[in-house]
Amino acid sequence: PNRRRICIDGGANVGQTSIGFSPYFRQIISFEPNPHVFECIQANLDKYEVKNVTAHMVGLGSKSETRSFKYHQNSSGVSRFEAAEEVEKAYRVDPRFEIVRVPNLEIKTLDSYKLLEIDLIKLDVEGYELLTIMGAKDTIIHNRPTIVLEIAKNRAEMKNQIYRAMRNMGYVLMHQRRQDLFFVHEERVPEVMDKMLAANPN
């Protein structure tokens, strides 16, 4: 509430969430490493005449590196960086999806961008959520943004690790909607509660 300066869209896919956020923030900074769908972001921004989105063809993680990427042609939203044990193996998340392996895609930490005035971080990075948080620790501590993460049901251990990491930075889980978790810094909880009650008095 009343804090809509910059939004980070981690895992922007073809830009649908960046475009959806654009009326509500001064600037959207999007990150999407997959070159097959990244080109769609600019096309969609042009189509919908969105001027306040800056897109980077970079993945977010805990360190600067390059990794192999699994692009699911039938469902780009579940494409993701390969885990170490998957490299050189014919691993599939879902046998219905055709996979194209894209080598050497760039990963950076969010901290390396030294961004200020961040009010929201949205992460839909298919298993890289914890690594992205680790690489964004300074940004999170300095800006105290609301953080929204999508975590698949089959990643219970990662969810527990994320809870611990967020708690160590002073965050509490305010809301869960299906697989989306909404974290708010503890100092902002009263403000958020007041705004929610004012918006929904019944």
mmCIF file of C-alpha atoms in Angstrom:
data_model
loop_
_atom_site.group_PDB
_atom_site.id
_atom_site.type_symbol
_atom_site.label_atom_id
_atom_site.label_comp_id
_atom_site.label_asym_id
_atom_site.label_seq_id
_atom_site.Cartn_x
_atom_site.Cartn_y
_atom_site.Cartn_z
ATOM 1 C CA PRO A 1 0.000 0.000 0.000
ATOM 2 C CA ASN A 2 1.209 3.473 -1.007
ATOM 3 C CA ARG A 3 4.620 2.031 -1.984
ATOM 4 C CA ARG A 4 4.648 1.440 -5.686
ATOM 5 C CA ARG A 5 8.022 2.477 -6.983
ATOM 6 C CA ILE A 6 9.935 -0.435 -8.572
ATOM 7 C CA CYS A 7 8.846 -4.040 -9.095
ATOM 8 C CA ILE A 8 11.233 -6.904 -9.857
ATOM 9 C CA ASP A 9 9.692 -9.584 -12.089
ATOM 10 C CA GLY A 10 11.941 -12.645 -11.783
ATOM 11 C CA GLY A 11 10.981 -15.274 -14.332
ATOM 12 C CA ALA A 12 9.119 -12.918 -16.645
ATOM 13 C CA ASN A 13 8.391 -15.528 -19.349
ATOM 14 C CA VAL A 14 6.760 -13.629 -22.265
ATOM 15 C CA GLY A 15 6.088 -10.544 -20.132
ATOM 16 C CA GLN A 16 2.528 -11.194 -19.029
ATOM 17 C CA THR A 17 3.090 -10.347 -15.364
ATOM 18 C CA SER A 18 5.304 -7.365 -16.169
ATOM 19 C CA ILE A 19 2.538 -5.944 -18.326
ATOM 20 C CA GLY A 20 -0.027 -6.682 -15.625
ATOM 21 C CA PHE A 21 2.054 -4.891 -12.992
ATOM 22 C CA SER A 22 2.914 -1.910 -15.203
ATOM 23 C CA PRO A 23 -0.042 0.370 -14.284
ATOM 24 C CA TYR A 24 0.739 0.025 -10.586
ATOM 25 C CA PHE A 25 4.474 0.727 -10.445
ATOM 26 C CA ARG A 26 6.741 3.490 -11.627
ATOM 27 C CA GLN A 27 9.069 0.903 -13.168
ATOM 28 C CA ILE A 28 9.160 -2.841 -13.743
ATOM 29 C CA ILE A 29 12.547 -4.573 -14.086
ATOM 30 C CA SER A 30 12.128 -8.011 -15.639
ATOM 31 C CA PHE A 31 14.497 -10.964 -15.806
ATOM 32 C CA GLU A 32 14.043 -13.832 -18.257
ATOM 33 C CA PRO A 33 17.018 -15.955 -19.350
ATOM 34 C CA ASN A 34 15.339 -18.033 -22.053
ATOM 35 C CA PRO A 35 16.175 -16.523 -25.479
ATOM 36 C CA HIS A 36 13.300 -18.414 -27.114
ATOM 37 C CA VAL A 37 10.711 -16.485 -25.109
ATOM 38 C CA PHE A 38 12.672 -13.326 -24.284
ATOM 39 C CA GLU A 39 12.062 -11.974 -27.782
ATOM 40 C CA CYS A 40 8.323 -12.185 -27.047
ATOM 41 C CA ILE A 41 8.663 -9.750 -24.132
ATOM 42 C CA GLN A 42 9.564 -6.761 -26.295
ATOM 43 C CA ALA A 43 6.952 -7.715 -28.884
ATOM 44 C CA ASN A 44 4.284 -7.774 -26.176
ATOM 45 C CA LEU A 45 5.496 -4.512 -24.651
ATOM 46 C CA ASP A 46 5.215 -2.893 -28.080
ATOM 47 C CA LYS A 47 1.805 -4.440 -28.720
ATOM 48 C CA TYR A 48 0.365 -3.130 -25.451
ATOM 49 C CA GLU A 49 2.335 0.128 -25.599
ATOM 50 C CA VAL A 50 3.985 -0.441 -22.225
ATOM 51 C CA LYS A 51 6.828 2.023 -21.638
ATOM 52 C CA ASN A 52 7.906 1.418 -18.030
ATOM 53 C CA VAL A 53 9.309 -2.136 -18.315
ATOM 54 C CA THR A 54 13.042 -2.832 -18.668
ATOM 55 C CA ALA A 55 13.821 -6.446 -19.561
ATOM 56 C CA HIS A 56 17.107 -8.301 -19.052
ATOM 57 C CA MET A 57 17.875 -11.644 -20.740
ATOM 58 C CA VAL A 58 19.447 -12.915 -17.534
ATOM 59 C CA GLY A 59 18.496 -15.474 -14.909
ATOM 60 C CA LEU A 60 18.648 -14.709 -11.199
ATOM 61 C CA GLY A 61 20.608 -16.871 -8.750
ATOM 62 C CA SER A 62 23.080 -16.932 -5.877
ATOM 63 C CA LYS A 63 26.197 -16.161 -7.956
ATOM 64 C CA SER A 64 27.352 -15.048 -11.391
ATOM 65 C CA GLU A 65 27.665 -18.086 -13.658
ATOM 66 C CA THR A 66 26.356 -19.738 -16.809
ATOM 67 C CA ARG A 67 24.206 -22.856 -16.772
ATOM 68 C CA SER A 68 22.385 -25.139 -19.148
ATOM 69 C CA PHE A 69 18.664 -24.421 -19.475
ATOM 70 C CA LYS A 70 15.761 -26.764 -20.220
ATOM 71 C CA TYR A 71 13.282 -25.077 -22.572
ATOM 72 C CA HIS A 72 9.920 -26.840 -22.738
ATOM 73 C CA GLN A 73 8.504 -25.919 -26.119
ATOM 74 C CA ASN A 74 4.968 -26.963 -25.168
ATOM 75 C CA SER A 75 4.962 -25.013 -21.918
ATOM 76 C CA SER A 76 7.552 -22.255 -21.579
ATOM 77 C CA GLY A 77 6.344 -21.463 -18.063
ATOM 78 C CA VAL A 78 7.919 -24.636 -16.665
ATOM 79 C CA SER A 79 11.262 -24.129 -18.418
ATOM 80 C CA ARG A 80 14.154 -23.818 -15.995
ATOM 81 C CA PHE A 81 17.869 -24.076 -15.330
ATOM 82 C CA GLU A 82 19.147 -27.616 -14.937
ATOM 83 C CA ALA A 83 20.197 -28.928 -11.572
ATOM 84 C CA ALA A 84 23.750 -30.262 -11.443
ATOM 85 C CA GLU A 85 22.606 -33.888 -11.435
ATOM 86 C CA GLU A 86 20.523 -33.368 -14.594
ATOM 87 C CA VAL A 87 23.284 -32.116 -16.851
ATOM 88 C CA GLU A 88 24.036 -34.616 -19.629
ATOM 89 C CA LYS A 89 20.978 -36.665 -18.680
ATOM 90 C CA ALA A 90 17.718 -37.005 -20.578
ATOM 91 C CA TYR A 91 15.678 -35.732 -17.641
ATOM 92 C CA ARG A 92 12.101 -34.504 -18.104
ATOM 93 C CA VAL A 93 9.824 -32.764 -15.662
ATOM 94 C CA ASP A 94 6.819 -33.986 -17.641
ATOM 95 C CA PRO A 95 7.033 -36.537 -20.483
ATOM 96 C CA ARG A 96 4.369 -34.624 -22.440
ATOM 97 C CA PHE A 97 6.737 -31.715 -22.974
ATOM 98 C CA GLU A 98 9.354 -31.574 -25.697
ATOM 99 C CA ILE A 99 12.676 -30.289 -24.364
ATOM 100 C CA VAL A 100 15.321 -28.146 -26.007
ATOM 101 C CA ARG A 101 18.533 -27.813 -24.027
ATOM 102 C CA VAL A 102 19.970 -24.273 -24.248
ATOM 103 C CA PRO A 103 23.597 -24.153 -23.042
ATOM 104 C CA ASN A 104 25.468 -21.374 -21.269
ATOM 105 C CA LEU A 105 22.717 -18.965 -20.281
ATOM 106 C CA GLU A 106 23.758 -16.155 -17.980
ATOM 107 C CA ILE A 107 22.860 -15.952 -14.302
ATOM 108 C CA LYS A 108 23.502 -12.943 -12.069
ATOM 109 C CA THR A 109 22.617 -12.008 -8.513
ATOM 110 C CA LEU A 110 19.979 -9.369 -7.980
ATOM 111 C CA ASP A 111 22.403 -7.720 -5.546
ATOM 112 C CA SER A 112 24.832 -7.107 -8.416
ATOM 113 C CA TYR A 113 22.380 -4.555 -9.870
ATOM 114 C CA LYS A 114 22.480 -2.478 -6.644
ATOM 115 C CA LEU A 115 18.844 -1.452 -7.037
ATOM 116 C CA LEU A 116 17.057 0.955 -4.718
ATOM 117 C CA GLU A 117 13.387 1.777 -4.134
ATOM 118 C CA ILE A 118 12.228 -1.817 -4.657
ATOM 119 C CA ASP A 119 8.696 -2.337 -3.358
ATOM 120 C CA LEU A 120 7.855 -5.769 -4.777
ATOM 121 C CA ILE A 121 9.877 -8.802 -5.799
ATOM 122 C CA LYS A 122 7.948 -11.500 -7.660
ATOM 123 C CA LEU A 123 9.763 -14.785 -8.308
ATOM 124 C CA ASP A 124 8.507 -17.592 -10.504
ATOM 125 C CA VAL A 125 11.836 -19.212 -11.306
ATOM 126 C CA GLU A 126 11.048 -22.931 -11.256
ATOM 127 C CA GLY A 127 13.176 -24.185 -8.384
ATOM 128 C CA TYR A 128 15.645 -21.288 -8.256
ATOM 129 C CA GLU A 129 13.691 -19.334 -5.644
ATOM 130 C CA LEU A 130 16.011 -20.047 -2.716
ATOM 131 C CA LEU A 131 19.144 -19.377 -4.785
ATOM 132 C CA THR A 132 17.638 -16.122 -6.041
ATOM 133 C CA ILE A 133 16.845 -15.018 -2.486
ATOM 134 C CA MET A 134 20.413 -15.826 -1.437
ATOM 135 C CA GLY A 135 21.699 -13.619 -4.254
ATOM 136 C CA ALA A 136 19.279 -10.836 -3.342
ATOM 137 C CA LYS A 137 19.891 -10.689 0.417
ATOM 138 C CA ASP A 138 21.396 -7.188 0.480
ATOM 139 C CA THR A 139 18.662 -5.847 -1.813
ATOM 140 C CA ILE A 140 15.953 -7.374 0.380
ATOM 141 C CA ILE A 141 17.430 -6.164 3.668
ATOM 142 C CA HIS A 142 17.941 -2.621 2.346
ATOM 143 C CA ASN A 143 14.572 -2.212 0.573
ATOM 144 C CA ARG A 144 12.275 -4.497 2.618
ATOM 145 C CA PRO A 145 9.949 -5.153 -0.319
ATOM 146 C CA THR A 146 6.927 -7.405 -0.365
ATOM 147 C CA ILE A 147 8.064 -10.740 -1.804
ATOM 148 C CA VAL A 148 5.852 -13.134 -3.741
ATOM 149 C CA LEU A 149 7.177 -16.610 -4.540
ATOM 150 C CA GLU A 150 5.686 -19.518 -6.422
ATOM 151 C CA ILE A 151 6.830 -22.838 -4.944
ATOM 152 C CA ALA A 152 5.636 -26.171 -6.342
ATOM 153 C CA LYS A 153 3.930 -28.574 -3.946
ATOM 154 C CA ASN A 154 6.622 -31.213 -4.465
ATOM 155 C CA ARG A 155 9.354 -28.908 -3.094
ATOM 156 C CA ALA A 156 8.515 -29.150 0.610
ATOM 157 C CA GLU A 157 12.138 -29.067 1.767
ATOM 158 C CA MET A 158 12.863 -25.980 -0.306
ATOM 159 C CA LYS A 159 9.765 -24.324 1.138
ATOM 160 C CA ASN A 160 11.092 -24.944 4.649
ATOM 161 C CA GLN A 161 14.485 -23.527 3.691
ATOM 162 C CA ILE A 162 12.815 -20.442 2.227
ATOM 163 C CA TYR A 163 10.745 -19.973 5.399
ATOM 164 C CA ARG A 164 13.942 -20.020 7.445
ATOM 165 C CA ALA A 165 15.768 -17.643 5.102
ATOM 166 C CA MET A 166 12.868 -15.180 5.094
ATOM 167 C CA ARG A 167 12.454 -15.378 8.871
ATOM 168 C CA ASN A 168 16.170 -14.632 9.316
ATOM 169 C CA MET A 169 15.645 -11.424 7.314
ATOM 170 C CA GLY A 170 12.670 -10.381 9.457
ATOM 171 C CA TYR A 171 9.884 -11.541 7.126
ATOM 172 C CA VAL A 172 6.591 -13.233 7.932
ATOM 173 C CA LEU A 173 4.244 -15.176 5.674
ATOM 174 C CA MET A 174 1.151 -12.991 5.311
ATOM 175 C CA HIS A 175 -0.855 -14.978 2.796
ATOM 176 C CA GLN A 176 -0.811 -18.084 0.623
ATOM 177 C CA ARG A 177 -2.823 -18.442 -2.570
ATOM 178 C CA ARG A 178 -2.444 -21.907 -4.065
ATOM 179 C CA GLN A 179 1.326 -22.188 -4.683
ATOM 180 C CA ASP A 180 2.023 -18.456 -4.261
ATOM 181 C CA LEU A 181 3.495 -17.289 -0.937
ATOM 182 C CA PHE A 182 3.294 -13.616 0.087
ATOM 183 C CA PHE A 183 5.954 -12.415 2.524
ATOM 184 C CA VAL A 184 5.997 -9.009 4.248
ATOM 185 C CA HIS A 185 8.679 -7.568 6.513
ATOM 186 C CA GLU A 186 7.568 -7.694 10.146
ATOM 187 C CA GLU A 187 7.830 -3.903 10.534
ATOM 188 C CA ARG A 188 5.264 -3.439 7.743
ATOM 189 C CA VAL A 189 2.716 -5.951 9.026
ATOM 190 C CA PRO A 190 0.612 -3.388 10.998
ATOM 191 C CA GLU A 191 0.520 -1.062 7.992
ATOM 192 C CA VAL A 192 -0.532 -3.863 5.660
ATOM 193 C CA MET A 193 -3.192 -5.120 8.086
ATOM 194 C CA ASP A 194 -4.664 -1.625 8.460
ATOM 195 C CA LYS A 195 -4.844 -1.206 4.696
ATOM 196 C CA MET A 196 -6.424 -4.642 4.220
ATOM 197 C CA LEU A 197 -9.054 -3.970 6.877
ATOM 198 C CA ALA A 198 -9.810 -0.546 5.392
ATOM 199 C CA ALA A 199 -10.262 -2.084 1.954
ATOM 200 C CA ASN A 200 -12.414 -4.962 3.268
ATOM 201 C CA PRO A 201 -14.345 -3.658 6.291
ATOM 202 C CA ASN A 202 -16.683 -6.672 6.325
#
